[in-house]
């Protein structure tokens, strides 16, 4: 079985270095590691060209097409390379040494129960041991009208509906059947849409024994009221638009109304405190949500459909005048937590 790890990165070369270290020393080695560089401008390319890791291919996109486009490209490139499983993550994810092994163990356990998972998720924690990126449990009933999610709890596995791309293992058959994440969503919500698209028809599962640390740049839920980063404020219109789109596509009309009213309430609060820029971003997202009906794309479609060119290379060639930085110790710190410490109130050992 060929397993390809895919790491999406943009302007976080130090975190990427630590993520690559952790992925490259998995107890079950990856057969291939793909890095999708979303047109970074912080020296990421120079750093990557200095690597000596085996089985790594870098695909640098000619422009930043957002997280949605980057994940789309990553799944597409891995699938078209002939892989059997895609292990997808962002560049701020630090997997425990046996994270992949535990996902594959769960896959085998489910197979013994004649369950074919559409995807498998790791359990994500902050560096302080708090659970983050928790998926929504699949509460749909079995044939005697009881919720079926406890069926696999004896193995530390639970079925989910909505999930993120923080360490998700997606088999080839899922990609062939359900296509790719929607690139035009640009940022925020593409993982929710994609996993809901899949779990309408096939089960996904979270695996308690597969653990990762997610070193999120911004902790907590997305909140424009508290946001101070002007770039994130600007992108918030995508969040609003995508939230309404997902509600319209996968939930009842009442959910759409609640979503729209909630965003209107936020915009009015922003206006009341004189924050006209943020309020306009919210209103713009609501306006854009009306005609937003993006189509899905088959996984074997050419990457040129994304409107970018791709510069692909393997590590080994350096750029003159660049010196690699001293290695950070985040991976060692995370390994220490995973193997020896109780992080917060959660024992990860």
Coordinates of C-alpha atoms in Angstrom, one line a residue:
X1 CA 0.0 0.0 0.0
X2 CA 1.4 3.4 -1.0
X3 CA 0.8 6.2 1.5
X4 CA 1.5 9.8 0.5
X5 CA 1.7 12.5 3.2
X6 CA 0.7 15.9 1.8
X7 CA 1.6 19.1 3.7
X8 CA 0.2 22.5 2.6
X9 CA 2.3 25.4 3.5
X10 CA 2.3 29.2 3.1
X11 CA 4.9 31.5 4.7
X12 CA 5.6 29.4 7.8
X13 CA 8.9 27.8 7.0
X14 CA 9.9 27.2 10.6
X15 CA 6.7 25.3 11.4
X16 CA 7.0 23.5 8.1
X17 CA 10.5 22.3 9.0
X18 CA 9.2 20.8 12.2
X19 CA 6.1 19.3 10.5
X20 CA 8.4 17.6 7.9
X21 CA 10.7 16.3 10.7
X22 CA 7.7 14.7 12.4
X23 CA 6.2 13.3 9.3
X24 CA 9.5 11.9 8.0
X25 CA 10.2 9.9 11.2
X26 CA 6.8 8.1 11.5
X27 CA 6.9 4.5 12.9
X28 CA 5.2 3.5 9.7
X29 CA 7.2 5.5 7.1
X30 CA 5.4 7.4 4.4
X31 CA 6.1 6.1 0.9
X32 CA 6.1 9.7 -0.4
X33 CA 5.9 13.2 1.1
X34 CA 4.5 16.0 -1.0
X35 CA 4.8 19.6 0.0
X36 CA 2.4 22.0 -1.7
X37 CA 3.9 25.5 -1.4
X38 CA 1.2 28.1 -1.9
X39 CA 3.6 30.7 -3.4
X40 CA 5.4 31.4 -0.1
X41 CA 7.5 34.6 0.0
X42 CA 9.4 34.0 3.3
X43 CA 12.2 31.9 2.1
X44 CA 10.3 28.6 2.2
X45 CA 11.7 27.5 -1.2
X46 CA 15.3 28.2 -0.1
X47 CA 14.8 26.2 3.1
X48 CA 13.2 23.3 1.2
X49 CA 16.0 23.1 -1.3
X50 CA 18.4 22.5 1.6
X51 CA 16.6 19.4 2.9
X52 CA 18.1 16.0 2.9
X53 CA 14.9 14.0 3.5
X54 CA 14.2 11.1 1.2
X55 CA 11.0 10.7 -0.9
X56 CA 10.1 14.4 -0.7
X57 CA 8.7 16.3 -3.7
X58 CA 7.8 20.0 -3.6
X59 CA 5.2 21.5 -5.8
X60 CA 5.4 25.3 -5.8
X61 CA 2.3 27.0 -7.1
X62 CA 2.7 30.2 -9.1
X63 CA 0.3 32.1 -6.9
X64 CA -1.5 31.8 -3.6
X65 CA -4.9 30.2 -4.3
X66 CA -5.9 30.0 -0.6
X67 CA -6.1 27.0 1.6
X68 CA -9.0 25.6 -0.3
X69 CA -7.1 25.7 -3.6
X70 CA -3.9 24.3 -1.9
X71 CA -5.7 21.3 -0.4
X72 CA -7.4 20.7 -3.8
X73 CA -4.0 20.7 -5.5
X74 CA -2.5 18.4 -2.8
X75 CA -5.2 15.8 -3.0
X76 CA -5.1 15.9 -6.8
X77 CA -1.3 15.6 -7.1
X78 CA -1.1 12.7 -4.6
X79 CA -4.0 10.9 -6.3
X80 CA -2.5 11.4 -9.8
X81 CA 0.8 10.0 -8.5
X82 CA -0.9 6.7 -8.0
X83 CA -1.1 6.7 -4.2
X84 CA -3.5 4.5 -2.2
X85 CA -4.0 6.7 0.8
X86 CA -3.5 10.5 1.2
X87 CA -2.5 11.7 4.7
X88 CA -3.3 15.4 4.5
X89 CA -2.3 18.1 7.0
X90 CA -1.4 21.8 7.3
X91 CA 2.1 23.0 8.0
X92 CA 1.4 23.7 11.7
X93 CA 0.5 20.1 12.5
X94 CA 3.1 18.0 14.5
X95 CA 2.1 14.4 14.5
X96 CA 3.2 12.0 17.2
X97 CA 5.6 9.4 16.0
X98 CA 3.0 6.7 15.7
X99 CA 0.1 8.9 14.4
X100 CA 0.0 7.3 11.0
X101 CA 0.5 3.8 12.4
X102 CA -2.5 4.3 14.7
X103 CA -4.7 5.4 11.8
X104 CA -3.8 2.3 9.8
X105 CA -4.4 0.1 12.8
X106 CA -7.9 1.7 13.1
X107 CA -8.5 1.0 9.4
X108 CA -7.7 -2.7 10.0
X109 CA -10.0 -2.9 13.1
X110 CA -12.8 -1.4 11.1
X111 CA -12.3 -3.8 8.3
X112 CA -12.7 -6.7 10.8
X113 CA -16.2 -5.3 11.5
X114 CA -16.9 -5.0 7.7
X115 CA -16.7 -1.2 7.9
X116 CA -15.1 0.7 5.1
X117 CA -14.2 4.2 6.4
X118 CA -14.3 7.1 3.9
X119 CA -11.6 8.8 6.0
X120 CA -9.8 8.6 9.3
X121 CA -8.9 11.5 11.6
X122 CA -6.3 12.0 14.2
X123 CA -7.2 13.6 17.6
X124 CA -5.7 17.1 17.7
X125 CA -4.4 18.9 20.7
X126 CA -2.9 22.3 21.4
X127 CA 0.7 22.5 22.7
X128 CA -1.0 22.9 26.1
X129 CA -2.9 19.7 25.9
X130 CA -6.3 21.2 25.1
X131 CA -8.5 19.4 22.5
X132 CA -8.8 21.4 19.3
X133 CA -10.4 20.9 15.9
X134 CA -12.9 18.5 17.3
X135 CA -15.1 16.9 14.7
X136 CA -18.9 16.5 15.1
X137 CA -20.0 13.1 16.1
X138 CA -22.3 11.2 13.7
X139 CA -25.5 10.8 15.7
X140 CA -27.5 9.1 13.0
X141 CA -29.6 6.1 14.2
X142 CA -29.2 2.5 13.5
X143 CA -32.1 0.3 12.3
X144 CA -33.7 0.2 15.8
X145 CA -33.7 4.0 16.0
X146 CA -30.8 4.4 18.5
X147 CA -27.7 6.5 17.8
X148 CA -25.1 4.2 16.5
X149 CA -21.9 6.1 17.3
X150 CA -20.9 3.9 20.4
X151 CA -20.5 0.8 18.1
X152 CA -16.7 1.3 17.8
X153 CA -15.9 2.9 21.1
X154 CA -14.2 -0.2 22.5
X155 CA -11.4 0.5 20.0
X156 CA -11.2 4.3 20.7
X157 CA -12.9 5.1 17.4
X158 CA -16.0 7.1 16.8
X159 CA -17.9 8.0 13.6
X160 CA -18.0 11.7 12.6
X161 CA -19.8 13.9 10.1
X162 CA -17.9 17.2 9.9
X163 CA -14.2 17.4 10.2
X164 CA -11.0 19.4 9.4
X165 CA -7.9 18.6 7.4
X166 CA -5.8 18.5 10.5
X167 CA -4.3 15.0 9.9
X168 CA -6.9 13.2 7.8
X169 CA -6.2 10.0 6.0
X170 CA -8.3 9.7 2.8
X171 CA -8.3 6.5 0.7
X172 CA -8.1 6.6 -3.0
X173 CA -11.6 5.2 -3.4
X174 CA -13.0 8.2 -1.5
X175 CA -11.3 10.7 -3.8
X176 CA -12.4 8.8 -6.9
X177 CA -16.0 8.8 -5.7
X178 CA -16.4 12.3 -4.2
X179 CA -13.9 14.4 -6.0
X180 CA -11.9 17.3 -4.6
X181 CA -12.4 20.1 -2.1
X182 CA -13.9 23.2 -3.7
X183 CA -11.0 25.5 -4.6
X184 CA -13.1 28.6 -5.1
X185 CA -14.0 28.6 -1.4
X186 CA -10.5 30.0 -1.0
X187 CA -10.2 29.8 2.8
X188 CA -12.3 28.5 5.7
X189 CA -14.9 25.8 5.4
X190 CA -13.6 23.8 2.5
X191 CA -12.8 20.9 4.9
X192 CA -16.3 21.1 6.4
X193 CA -18.0 21.0 3.0
X194 CA -15.8 18.2 1.8
X195 CA -16.3 15.9 4.8
X196 CA -20.0 16.6 4.9
X197 CA -20.2 15.8 1.2
X198 CA -18.6 12.4 1.9
X199 CA -20.4 11.5 5.1
X200 CA -23.8 12.0 3.6
X201 CA -23.1 8.6 2.0
X202 CA -20.1 7.0 3.8
X203 CA -18.8 7.0 7.4
X204 CA -15.7 8.9 8.5
X205 CA -14.0 8.2 11.9
X206 CA -11.9 9.9 14.5
X207 CA -9.2 7.8 16.1
X208 CA -8.3 8.5 19.7
X209 CA -4.9 6.8 19.7
X210 CA -3.7 8.8 16.7
X211 CA -2.5 12.1 18.1
X212 CA -1.2 15.4 16.7
X213 CA -0.3 18.8 18.1
X214 CA -1.9 21.7 16.1
X215 CA 0.2 24.8 16.6
X216 CA -2.5 27.1 15.5
X217 CA -1.5 30.7 14.6
X218 CA -4.8 31.9 16.2
X219 CA -6.4 29.9 19.0
X220 CA -10.1 29.6 19.4
X221 CA -13.0 29.9 17.0
X222 CA -12.8 32.3 14.1
X223 CA -14.2 35.6 15.4
X224 CA -14.1 38.9 13.4
X225 CA -15.1 40.8 16.5
X226 CA -11.8 40.0 18.2
X227 CA -9.6 39.7 15.1
X228 CA -6.7 42.1 14.9
X229 CA -4.8 40.8 11.9
X230 CA -5.9 42.9 8.9
X231 CA -5.3 40.1 6.4
X232 CA -7.5 37.8 8.3
X233 CA -10.1 40.5 8.6
X234 CA -10.1 40.9 4.9
X235 CA -10.5 37.2 4.3
X236 CA -13.4 36.9 6.7
X237 CA -15.8 37.6 3.9
X238 CA -14.9 34.1 2.6
X239 CA -15.8 32.6 6.0
X240 CA -19.2 34.3 6.0
X241 CA -20.0 33.3 2.4
X242 CA -18.8 29.8 2.9
X243 CA -20.8 29.3 6.1
X244 CA -24.0 30.3 4.4
X245 CA -23.2 28.1 1.4
X246 CA -22.5 25.0 3.5
X247 CA -25.7 25.6 5.5
X248 CA -27.7 25.9 2.3
X249 CA -26.2 22.8 0.8
X250 CA -26.3 20.4 3.7
X251 CA -28.9 21.6 6.2
X252 CA -32.5 22.6 6.4
X253 CA -33.7 26.2 5.4
X254 CA -34.0 27.1 9.1
X255 CA -30.2 26.6 9.5
X256 CA -29.6 29.0 6.6
X257 CA -31.8 31.7 8.2
X258 CA -30.1 31.3 11.5
X259 CA -26.7 31.6 9.9
X260 CA -27.7 34.8 8.0
X261 CA -29.3 36.4 11.0
X262 CA -26.3 35.5 13.1
X263 CA -23.9 37.3 10.7
X264 CA -26.3 40.3 10.4
X265 CA -26.2 40.5 14.2
X266 CA -22.4 40.5 14.2
X267 CA -22.3 43.2 11.5
X268 CA -24.7 45.4 13.5
X269 CA -22.6 45.0 16.6
X270 CA -19.6 46.1 14.7
X271 CA -21.5 49.1 13.3
X272 CA -22.6 50.1 16.8
X273 CA -19.0 50.3 18.0
X274 CA -17.9 52.2 14.9
X275 CA -16.0 49.4 13.2
X276 CA -17.3 50.1 9.7
X277 CA -14.5 48.2 7.9
X278 CA -15.2 44.9 9.7
X279 CA -19.0 45.4 9.3
X280 CA -18.5 45.9 5.5
X281 CA -16.5 42.7 5.3
X282 CA -19.4 40.8 6.9
X283 CA -22.0 42.4 4.7
X284 CA -19.9 41.7 1.6
X285 CA -19.7 38.0 2.6
X286 CA -23.4 37.8 2.9
X287 CA -24.0 39.4 -0.5
X288 CA -21.5 37.1 -2.1
X289 CA -23.2 34.0 -0.6
X290 CA -26.3 34.6 -2.6
X291 CA -25.0 33.6 -6.1
X292 CA -22.3 31.3 -4.7
X293 CA -23.0 27.8 -6.1
X294 CA -19.6 26.3 -6.9
X295 CA -19.4 23.0 -8.6
X296 CA -17.2 20.1 -7.5
X297 CA -14.3 18.8 -9.5
X298 CA -13.1 15.3 -10.3
X299 CA -9.8 14.2 -8.8
X300 CA -8.3 13.2 -12.2
X301 CA -8.9 16.7 -13.7
X302 CA -5.7 18.5 -14.8
X303 CA -4.1 20.8 -12.2
X304 CA -4.1 23.6 -14.8
X305 CA -7.8 23.9 -14.1
X306 CA -6.8 25.8 -10.9
X307 CA -5.4 28.6 -13.0
X308 CA -1.8 28.2 -11.7
X309 CA 1.4 26.7 -13.0
X310 CA 3.4 24.3 -10.8
X311 CA 7.1 24.2 -10.3
X312 CA 8.0 20.7 -9.1
X313 CA 11.4 19.9 -7.6
X314 CA 13.1 17.6 -5.1
X315 CA 15.3 18.8 -2.3
X316 CA 19.1 18.9 -2.9
X317 CA 19.7 22.0 -4.9
X318 CA 20.6 25.1 -3.0
X319 CA 20.2 28.8 -3.8
X320 CA 23.4 30.8 -3.5
X321 CA 23.8 33.1 -0.5
X322 CA 21.2 31.4 1.7
X323 CA 22.1 29.8 5.0
X324 CA 19.8 27.3 6.7
X325 CA 18.5 28.4 10.1
X326 CA 19.3 26.6 13.3
X327 CA 16.7 23.9 13.9
X328 CA 13.9 24.7 16.2
X329 CA 13.1 22.3 19.0
X330 CA 9.3 22.2 18.8
X331 CA 9.2 18.6 17.5
X332 CA 11.4 17.5 20.4
X333 CA 9.2 19.4 22.8
X334 CA 6.0 17.8 21.3
X335 CA 7.6 14.4 21.5
X336 CA 8.5 15.0 25.1
X337 CA 4.9 15.9 25.8
X338 CA 3.5 12.9 23.9
X339 CA 5.8 10.3 25.5
X340 CA 6.4 11.6 29.1
X341 CA 4.0 14.4 30.1
X342 CA 0.4 15.1 30.9
X343 CA -0.5 18.1 28.8
X344 CA -2.9 20.2 30.8
X345 CA -5.5 17.7 32.1
X346 CA -5.1 15.3 29.2
X347 CA -2.6 12.4 29.4
X348 CA -1.4 11.8 25.8
X349 CA 0.7 8.8 26.7

